[in-house]
Amino acid sequence: MVAIKLTDDVFWIGANVHTEDLFEGIWPIPNGVALNSYVIKGDKIAIIELVREWGGAALTLLKNLESISIKLTDIDYIILNHLEPDHTGFTYLLNSLSPDAEIVSTQKGVNLVKAFYQIENNLKPVKTGDVIDLGDNKKLEFTEIPNVHWPETMVTYETNSGILFSGDAFGAFGVHQGCIFEDETSDESKPYWEEETLRYYANIISTFSGNVLNAIEKLSGLKINMIAPSHGLIWRKSPEVIVKKYQRYSNYNKDYAEPAICVVWGSMYGNTEVMLNSVLRGIGKVGVPIKVHRVPNEDPSFILSNAYRCAGLIIGAPTYEYSMFPPMKYFMELLRKKRITHKKVFYFGSYGWSGGAKKDFDNLAENMHWDILEPLTFNGYPTLEELEKGEKLAMELAQQVKQIPSKTKDENY
Ligand SMILES: Cc1cc2nc3c(=O)[nH]c(=O)nc-3n(C[C@H](O)[C@H](O)[C@H](O)COP(=O)(O)O)c2cc1C
Ligand SMILES: [Fe+2]
Ligand SMILES: [Fe+2]
């Protein structure tokens, strides 16, 4: 891949990374991830976002620059919207190759440049409203959007082209599939991007949903012609679509999400699984879309997507050594960490003697703004009465979820 034109003077110079590594050391990325980096040519030259040395990404960035005849010593500014190393891992090396380039970030960002890369010179802190004039009618204006995703985060707006370089905001997992722009994306690729955007949001961004809404509000005065995030597609024809999508996702943390149920279950010896089947039958009778996941067999990354998207959440897990089946406990801890709030919830699970899973469930459900049905715990193999009760409770939950209006609209591109 070589550099790709956004405008006559703005180019994508990023890399698509295919790797067995987990993103942030936690999240599988079977479809890889795009590390988007950009260069703007005025009288002066600025690079916005870098890459991490990952699957050849650093070499790709250098080759992309070469393809548009930019030498490393031509670079005047290295703009770092956000210091997470997926975008900045190459900073130390680039600094040694382009020692005169100024590294631009917020004050908190500059502190992280020092901490992560031991670079002390040519650091330029900026704040909201500051502008760097690149000449040739190109100006970079900065706006701090703290905690989308880290505290130091800012965005960069190029005033001539109206391109918003938005950092992690409006990003997605997944490599580009031949097209970097949303308007080149075929209908067949759209479900891929829908899933990878949601999973990226649920895994990486959802904790900061309130900050995302604040950022969208703060940026609403800008005339945005194109959104160029640091991961995923570049939105040049309908940037409002990705903003609406992110707004919808952010609001899932304030209100019930979509009328569907995510069932997450785990079982050692099958007793909890017997109840699972009754529960599923109950949902089936009401007719609500359903996603079923088993822990630990499936990675929580994928389960979080559906837990996030569905207004209904059913947790089935037995007791293990006086507490909840550990993979489910971990999953529920992730639900808390990622602030997957405002759900209609039902818990069931089997125990052998004194139980313990329900106590964990109660603790982990605290302050989650969950609307919880009466939990159903049972000793060993469920009785017929218990199975009937499980089916009934699932039907009740499904009826409630069915009433919730869908929020997906105006997102065609
Ligand atoms: C490793 C292990 C630890 C267990 N610890 C407890 C426990 O601390 N308290 C309890 O009431 N039951 C305990 N049990 C019993 C299970 O909760 C019980 O067998 C339950 O029916 C298992 O459900 P499942 O068949 O869905 O795995 C334990 C079982 C296993 C295999
Ligand atoms: Fe990040
Ligand atoms: Fe990132």
Coordinates of C-alpha atoms and ligand atoms in Angstrom, one line a residue:
M1 CA 0.0 0.0 0.0
V2 CA 1.2 3.5 -0.7
A3 CA -0.1 6.9 0.6
I4 CA -3.7 7.5 -0.3
K5 CA -5.1 11.0 -1.1
L6 CA -7.7 12.6 1.1
T7 CA -7.3 15.9 -0.6
D8 CA -4.5 17.3 -2.8
D9 CA -2.4 18.0 0.2
V10 CA -3.6 15.5 2.8
F11 CA -2.7 11.8 2.7
W12 CA -3.3 8.7 4.6
I13 CA 0.0 7.1 5.4
G14 CA -1.1 4.5 8.0
A15 CA -0.8 0.7 8.1
N16 CA -3.2 -2.2 8.3
V17 CA -1.9 -4.6 11.0
H18 CA -2.7 -8.3 10.9
T19 CA -1.4 -9.9 14.1
E20 CA -2.0 -12.8 16.5
D21 CA -1.3 -10.3 19.3
L22 CA -4.2 -9.1 21.4
F23 CA -5.1 -5.4 21.2
E24 CA -4.1 -3.8 24.5
G25 CA -2.9 -7.3 25.5
I26 CA -6.6 -8.2 26.1
W27 CA -8.8 -8.0 23.0
P28 CA -8.5 -10.4 20.0
I29 CA -8.4 -8.8 16.6
P30 CA -9.0 -11.6 14.2
N31 CA -9.6 -9.0 11.5
G32 CA -6.6 -7.0 12.5
V33 CA -6.7 -3.2 13.0
A34 CA -5.9 -0.2 10.9
L35 CA -3.5 2.3 12.5
N36 CA -4.4 5.4 10.6
S37 CA -1.7 8.1 10.2
Y38 CA -1.9 11.2 8.1
V39 CA 0.3 13.8 6.6
I40 CA -0.6 17.4 5.7
K41 CA 1.5 19.4 3.2
G42 CA 1.4 23.1 3.7
D43 CA 4.6 25.2 3.5
K44 CA 5.3 23.2 6.5
I45 CA 4.6 19.5 6.9
A46 CA 2.7 17.9 9.7
I47 CA 2.1 14.2 10.5
I48 CA -0.9 13.4 12.6
E49 CA -0.8 10.2 14.6
L50 CA 1.9 7.6 14.2
V51 CA 1.8 3.9 14.4
R52 CA 3.3 1.3 16.7
E53 CA 6.1 -1.0 15.4
W54 CA 3.7 -3.8 14.9
G55 CA 3.4 -6.2 11.9
G56 CA 5.7 -4.0 9.8
A57 CA 3.6 -0.8 10.5
A58 CA 6.6 1.5 11.0
L59 CA 8.3 0.5 7.8
T60 CA 4.9 0.9 6.0
L61 CA 4.6 4.4 7.3
L62 CA 8.1 5.3 6.1
K63 CA 7.4 3.7 2.7
N64 CA 4.1 5.6 2.4
L65 CA 5.9 8.9 3.1
E66 CA 8.5 8.0 0.5
S67 CA 5.7 7.3 -2.1
I68 CA 4.8 11.0 -1.9
S69 CA 8.4 12.2 -1.8
I70 CA 8.4 13.4 1.8
K71 CA 11.7 13.0 3.5
L72 CA 11.8 12.5 7.2
T73 CA 13.8 15.7 7.6
D74 CA 11.0 17.6 5.9
I75 CA 8.6 17.0 8.8
D76 CA 8.0 20.1 10.9
Y77 CA 5.3 18.8 13.3
I78 CA 4.4 15.4 14.7
I79 CA 0.9 15.8 16.1
L80 CA -0.1 13.2 18.8
N81 CA -3.8 13.5 19.5
H82 CA -3.6 10.6 22.0
L83 CA -0.6 9.0 23.6
E84 CA -1.7 5.3 23.6
P85 CA 1.2 3.4 22.1
D86 CA -0.9 2.0 19.2
H87 CA -0.5 5.5 17.8
T88 CA 2.7 6.6 19.3
G89 CA 5.0 3.5 19.6
F90 CA 7.0 4.9 16.7
T91 CA 7.7 8.3 18.4
Y92 CA 11.1 7.5 19.8
L93 CA 12.4 6.2 16.4
L94 CA 10.8 9.0 14.4
N95 CA 12.2 11.6 16.8
S96 CA 15.7 10.2 16.2
L97 CA 15.1 10.3 12.4
S98 CA 13.5 13.7 12.4
P99 CA 15.1 15.4 15.3
D100 CA 14.0 18.9 14.3
A101 CA 10.3 18.1 14.1
E102 CA 8.3 19.5 17.0
I103 CA 6.1 17.0 18.9
V104 CA 2.7 18.5 19.5
S105 CA 0.2 17.3 22.1
T106 CA -1.8 18.6 25.1
Q107 CA 0.3 19.3 28.3
K108 CA -0.8 15.9 29.6
G109 CA 0.2 14.4 26.3
V110 CA 3.6 16.0 26.4
N111 CA 4.1 14.6 29.9
L112 CA 3.3 11.1 28.6
V113 CA 5.8 11.6 25.7
K114 CA 8.4 12.2 28.3
A115 CA 7.3 9.3 30.4
F116 CA 6.9 6.8 27.6
Y117 CA 9.7 7.8 25.3
Q118 CA 12.2 9.8 27.4
I119 CA 12.1 12.6 24.9
E120 CA 12.8 16.0 26.4
N121 CA 13.3 18.4 23.5
N122 CA 11.1 20.0 20.8
L123 CA 7.9 19.3 22.8
K124 CA 5.1 21.7 22.1
P125 CA 2.1 21.6 24.4
V126 CA -1.2 23.0 23.0
K127 CA -4.6 23.6 24.4
T128 CA -8.1 24.1 23.1
G129 CA -8.3 26.9 20.5
D130 CA -4.5 26.9 19.7
V131 CA -3.7 27.0 16.0
I132 CA -0.6 26.0 14.1
D133 CA -0.3 27.7 10.8
L134 CA 1.3 25.4 8.2
G135 CA 1.2 28.1 5.5
D136 CA -0.3 27.6 2.1
N137 CA -3.7 28.3 3.7
K138 CA -3.6 25.3 6.0
K139 CA -4.1 25.6 9.7
L140 CA -4.4 23.0 12.4
E141 CA -6.7 23.9 15.3
F142 CA -6.8 21.8 18.5
T143 CA -9.6 20.9 20.8
E144 CA -9.1 18.9 24.0
I145 CA -11.6 16.1 24.4
P146 CA -10.4 14.6 27.7
N147 CA -11.1 10.9 28.3
V148 CA -11.9 9.9 24.8
H149 CA -10.1 7.6 25.4
W150 CA -7.3 8.8 27.8
P151 CA -7.2 12.1 29.9
E152 CA -4.7 13.8 27.5
T153 CA -6.8 13.3 24.4
M154 CA -7.4 16.1 21.8
V155 CA -8.6 16.3 18.2
T156 CA -7.0 18.2 15.4
Y157 CA -9.1 20.1 12.8
E158 CA -7.6 21.3 9.5
T159 CA -9.5 24.5 8.8
N160 CA -9.0 24.6 5.0
S161 CA -10.2 21.1 4.2
G162 CA -12.6 20.8 7.1
I163 CA -11.0 17.4 8.1
L164 CA -11.4 16.4 11.7
F165 CA -8.6 14.1 12.8
S166 CA -10.5 12.6 15.6
G167 CA -8.1 10.1 17.3
D168 CA -9.8 7.0 18.8
A169 CA -13.2 8.7 18.6
F170 CA -15.3 7.3 15.7
G171 CA -12.8 4.5 15.2
A172 CA -13.3 0.7 14.7
F173 CA -11.3 -2.5 14.8
G174 CA -10.6 -4.3 11.6
V175 CA -8.2 -3.7 8.7
H176 CA -9.4 -1.8 5.6
Q177 CA -10.7 -4.2 3.0
G178 CA -9.3 -2.5 0.0
C179 CA -11.1 0.8 0.7
I180 CA -10.2 3.4 3.4
F181 CA -13.3 5.6 2.7
E182 CA -16.8 4.8 3.8
D183 CA -18.3 5.7 0.4
E184 CA -16.1 3.1 -1.4
T185 CA -17.3 0.4 1.0
S186 CA -19.5 -2.3 -0.6
D187 CA -22.7 -3.3 0.9
E188 CA -21.1 -6.7 1.7
S189 CA -18.5 -5.0 3.8
K190 CA -20.9 -3.0 5.8
P191 CA -21.9 -5.7 8.4
Y192 CA -18.1 -6.2 8.9
W193 CA -17.7 -2.5 9.8
E194 CA -20.9 -2.4 11.9
E195 CA -19.6 -5.3 14.0
E196 CA -16.0 -4.1 14.3
T197 CA -17.2 -0.6 15.2
L198 CA -19.5 -1.8 17.9
R199 CA -16.9 -4.2 19.3
Y200 CA -14.3 -1.5 19.3
Y201 CA -16.8 0.8 21.1
A202 CA -17.9 -1.9 23.6
N203 CA -14.3 -3.0 24.4
I204 CA -12.4 0.3 24.3
I205 CA -14.6 3.3 24.5
S206 CA -17.8 2.5 26.4
T207 CA -16.4 3.4 29.8
F208 CA -16.1 6.9 28.5
S209 CA -19.5 7.3 26.9
G210 CA -20.3 10.5 28.8
N211 CA -17.1 12.0 27.6
V212 CA -17.9 11.0 24.0
L213 CA -21.2 12.9 24.2
N214 CA -19.4 15.9 25.7
A215 CA -16.9 15.8 22.9
I216 CA -19.6 15.6 20.2
E217 CA -21.2 18.6 21.8
K218 CA -17.9 20.5 22.0
L219 CA -17.1 19.8 18.3
S220 CA -20.6 20.7 17.1
G221 CA -19.5 24.2 16.1
L222 CA -17.0 22.9 13.5
K223 CA -17.9 22.6 9.9
I224 CA -16.7 19.0 9.4
N225 CA -16.3 17.8 5.8
M226 CA -14.5 14.6 6.7
I227 CA -13.8 12.6 9.8
A228 CA -10.4 10.9 9.8
P229 CA -10.1 8.7 12.9
S230 CA -7.1 6.8 14.1
H231 CA -8.7 3.4 13.4
G232 CA -11.2 2.2 10.9
L233 CA -12.8 3.9 7.9
I234 CA -12.4 7.6 6.9
W235 CA -15.8 9.3 6.6
R236 CA -15.6 11.7 3.7
K237 CA -19.1 11.6 2.2
S238 CA -21.3 11.1 5.2
P239 CA -19.3 12.0 8.4
E240 CA -22.6 12.6 10.2
V241 CA -23.3 8.8 10.0
I242 CA -20.4 7.8 12.2
V243 CA -21.2 10.6 14.6
K244 CA -24.8 9.4 14.9
K245 CA -23.6 5.8 15.4
Y246 CA -21.3 6.9 18.2
Q247 CA -24.1 9.0 19.7
R248 CA -26.3 6.0 19.7
Y249 CA -23.7 3.8 21.3
S250 CA -23.0 6.4 24.0
N251 CA -26.7 6.7 24.8
Y252 CA -26.9 2.9 25.4
N253 CA -25.2 3.7 28.7
K254 CA -28.0 6.1 29.6
D255 CA -31.1 4.2 28.5
Y256 CA -32.1 0.7 27.4
A257 CA -30.4 -0.3 24.1
E258 CA -31.9 -2.5 21.4
P259 CA -34.9 -4.9 21.8
A260 CA -32.8 -8.0 21.9
I261 CA -31.5 -10.4 24.6
C262 CA -27.9 -11.4 25.2
V263 CA -27.7 -14.7 27.1
V264 CA -24.3 -15.5 28.7
W265 CA -23.9 -18.8 30.4
G266 CA -21.3 -21.1 31.9
S267 CA -21.6 -24.6 33.4
M268 CA -19.2 -27.2 34.8
Y269 CA -21.4 -30.3 34.7
G270 CA -24.6 -29.3 32.9
N271 CA -27.1 -28.5 35.6
T272 CA -27.1 -24.8 34.8
E273 CA -27.3 -25.7 31.1
V274 CA -30.5 -27.6 31.7
M275 CA -32.1 -24.4 33.0
L276 CA -30.6 -22.5 30.1
N277 CA -32.7 -24.5 27.7
S278 CA -35.9 -23.6 29.5
V279 CA -34.9 -20.0 29.6
L280 CA -34.2 -20.0 25.8
R281 CA -37.6 -21.6 25.2
G282 CA -39.2 -18.8 27.2
I283 CA -37.6 -16.2 25.1
G284 CA -38.4 -18.1 21.9
K285 CA -42.1 -18.1 22.8
V286 CA -42.2 -14.3 23.1
G287 CA -40.1 -13.9 19.9
V288 CA -37.3 -11.5 20.7
P289 CA -33.9 -11.6 18.9
I290 CA -31.4 -13.5 20.9
K291 CA -27.6 -13.9 21.1
V292 CA -26.2 -16.8 23.2
H293 CA -22.6 -17.0 24.4
R294 CA -20.8 -19.4 26.6
V295 CA -18.0 -18.5 28.9
P296 CA -15.1 -19.2 29.0
N297 CA -15.4 -20.9 25.6
E298 CA -16.0 -17.5 23.8
D299 CA -13.8 -14.5 24.3
P300 CA -15.5 -11.7 26.4
S301 CA -14.5 -9.2 23.7
F302 CA -17.2 -10.6 21.4
I303 CA -19.7 -11.1 24.2
L304 CA -19.4 -7.5 25.3
S305 CA -20.5 -6.3 21.9
N306 CA -23.8 -8.1 22.2
A307 CA -24.2 -7.4 25.9
Y308 CA -23.8 -3.7 25.0
R309 CA -26.2 -3.8 22.1
C310 CA -29.0 -5.8 23.7
A311 CA -31.4 -4.2 26.2
G312 CA -31.9 -7.7 27.8
L313 CA -29.1 -9.5 29.6
I314 CA -29.4 -13.0 31.1
I315 CA -26.6 -14.5 33.1
G316 CA -26.5 -18.2 33.9
A317 CA -23.7 -19.4 36.1
P318 CA -23.3 -22.0 38.9
T319 CA -21.4 -21.7 42.2
Y320 CA -17.7 -22.6 42.2
E321 CA -15.8 -22.7 45.5
Y322 CA -18.3 -20.4 47.4
S323 CA -18.5 -17.8 44.7
M324 CA -19.6 -17.4 41.1
F325 CA -18.1 -19.6 38.3
P326 CA -14.8 -17.6 37.8
P327 CA -15.1 -17.0 34.0
M328 CA -18.5 -15.4 34.6
K329 CA -17.2 -13.4 37.5
Y330 CA -14.6 -12.0 35.2
F331 CA -17.1 -11.3 32.5
M332 CA -19.3 -9.5 35.0
E333 CA -16.4 -7.5 36.2
L334 CA -15.8 -6.4 32.6
L335 CA -19.5 -5.4 32.4
R336 CA -18.9 -3.1 35.4
K337 CA -15.6 -1.7 34.0
K338 CA -17.1 -1.0 30.7
R339 CA -20.2 0.6 32.3
I340 CA -22.7 -1.7 30.5
T341 CA -25.6 -0.2 32.4
H342 CA -29.4 0.1 31.9
K343 CA -30.3 -3.4 31.2
K344 CA -33.2 -5.7 31.9
V345 CA -31.5 -8.5 33.7
F346 CA -32.2 -12.1 34.9
Y347 CA -29.8 -14.4 36.8
F348 CA -30.0 -18.1 37.2
G349 CA -27.6 -20.8 38.4
S350 CA -27.2 -24.1 40.2
Y351 CA -25.4 -24.8 43.4
G352 CA -24.4 -27.9 45.4
W353 CA -24.6 -27.0 49.1
S354 CA -24.5 -23.4 50.5
G355 CA -24.2 -21.6 47.1
G356 CA -22.3 -18.3 46.7
A357 CA -22.8 -17.3 43.0
K358 CA -25.8 -15.2 43.7
K359 CA -24.0 -13.2 46.3
D360 CA -21.4 -12.3 43.7
F361 CA -24.1 -11.5 41.2
D362 CA -25.7 -9.1 43.7
N363 CA -22.5 -7.4 44.4
L364 CA -21.5 -7.1 40.8
A365 CA -24.9 -5.8 39.8
E366 CA -24.8 -3.0 42.3
N367 CA -25.1 0.6 40.9
M368 CA -25.4 -0.7 37.4
H369 CA -28.9 0.7 36.8
W370 CA -30.1 -2.8 36.0
D371 CA -33.7 -3.6 36.3
I372 CA -33.4 -7.1 37.8
L373 CA -36.0 -9.9 37.8
E374 CA -36.2 -12.3 40.8
P375 CA -33.1 -14.5 40.5
L376 CA -33.5 -18.2 40.2
T377 CA -31.0 -20.5 42.0
F378 CA -31.6 -24.2 42.4
N379 CA -29.9 -27.1 44.1
G380 CA -28.3 -29.5 41.6
Y381 CA -30.4 -30.6 38.7
P382 CA -33.5 -28.3 38.3
T383 CA -36.9 -29.7 39.2
L384 CA -39.8 -29.5 36.8
E385 CA -41.3 -26.6 38.8
E386 CA -38.0 -24.8 38.7
L387 CA -37.7 -25.3 35.0
E388 CA -41.2 -23.9 34.5
K389 CA -40.3 -21.0 36.7
G390 CA -37.2 -20.3 34.6
E391 CA -39.2 -20.4 31.4
K392 CA -41.8 -18.0 32.9
L393 CA -39.2 -15.5 34.1
A394 CA -37.5 -15.5 30.7
M395 CA -40.9 -14.8 29.1
E396 CA -41.4 -12.0 31.4
L397 CA -38.0 -10.5 30.6
A398 CA -38.6 -11.0 26.9
Q399 CA -42.0 -9.2 27.1
Q400 CA -40.3 -6.2 28.8
V401 CA -37.5 -6.1 26.2
K402 CA -39.9 -6.4 23.3
Q403 CA -41.5 -3.0 24.3
I404 CA -38.2 -1.2 24.0
P405 CA -38.0 0.9 20.8
S406 CA -35.1 0.4 18.4
K407 CA -32.7 3.3 18.1
T408 CA -31.0 2.3 14.8
K409 CA -31.9 4.7 12.1
D410 CA -30.4 7.4 9.8
E411 CA -27.2 5.4 9.6
N412 CA -27.1 4.5 6.0
Y413 CA -24.1 5.3 4.0
Ligands
LIG1 C1 -15.0 -27.3 41.5 C2 -16.3 -27.1 42.1 C3 -16.5 -26.3 43.2 C4 -17.8 -26.2 43.7 N1 -18.0 -25.3 44.8 C5 -19.2 -25.2 45.3 C6 -19.4 -24.3 46.4 O1 -18.5 -23.7 46.9 N2 -20.7 -24.2 46.9 C7 -21.7 -24.9 46.4 O2 -22.9 -24.7 46.9 N3 -21.5 -25.7 45.4 C8 -20.3 -25.9 44.8 N4 -20.1 -26.8 43.8 C9 -21.2 -27.5 43.3 C10 -21.8 -27.0 42.1 O3 -22.2 -25.6 42.3 C11 -23.1 -27.8 41.7 O4 -22.6 -29.1 41.4 C12 -23.9 -27.2 40.5 O5 -24.9 -28.1 40.3 C13 -23.0 -27.1 39.3 O6 -23.7 -26.6 38.2 P1 -23.3 -27.0 36.7 O7 -23.6 -28.5 36.5 O8 -24.1 -26.1 35.9 O9 -21.8 -26.8 36.6 C14 -18.9 -26.9 43.2 C15 -18.6 -27.8 42.2 C16 -17.4 -27.9 41.6 C17 -17.2 -28.8 40.4
FE2 FE -6.7 4.7 22.7
FE3 FE -6.2 3.7 19.4

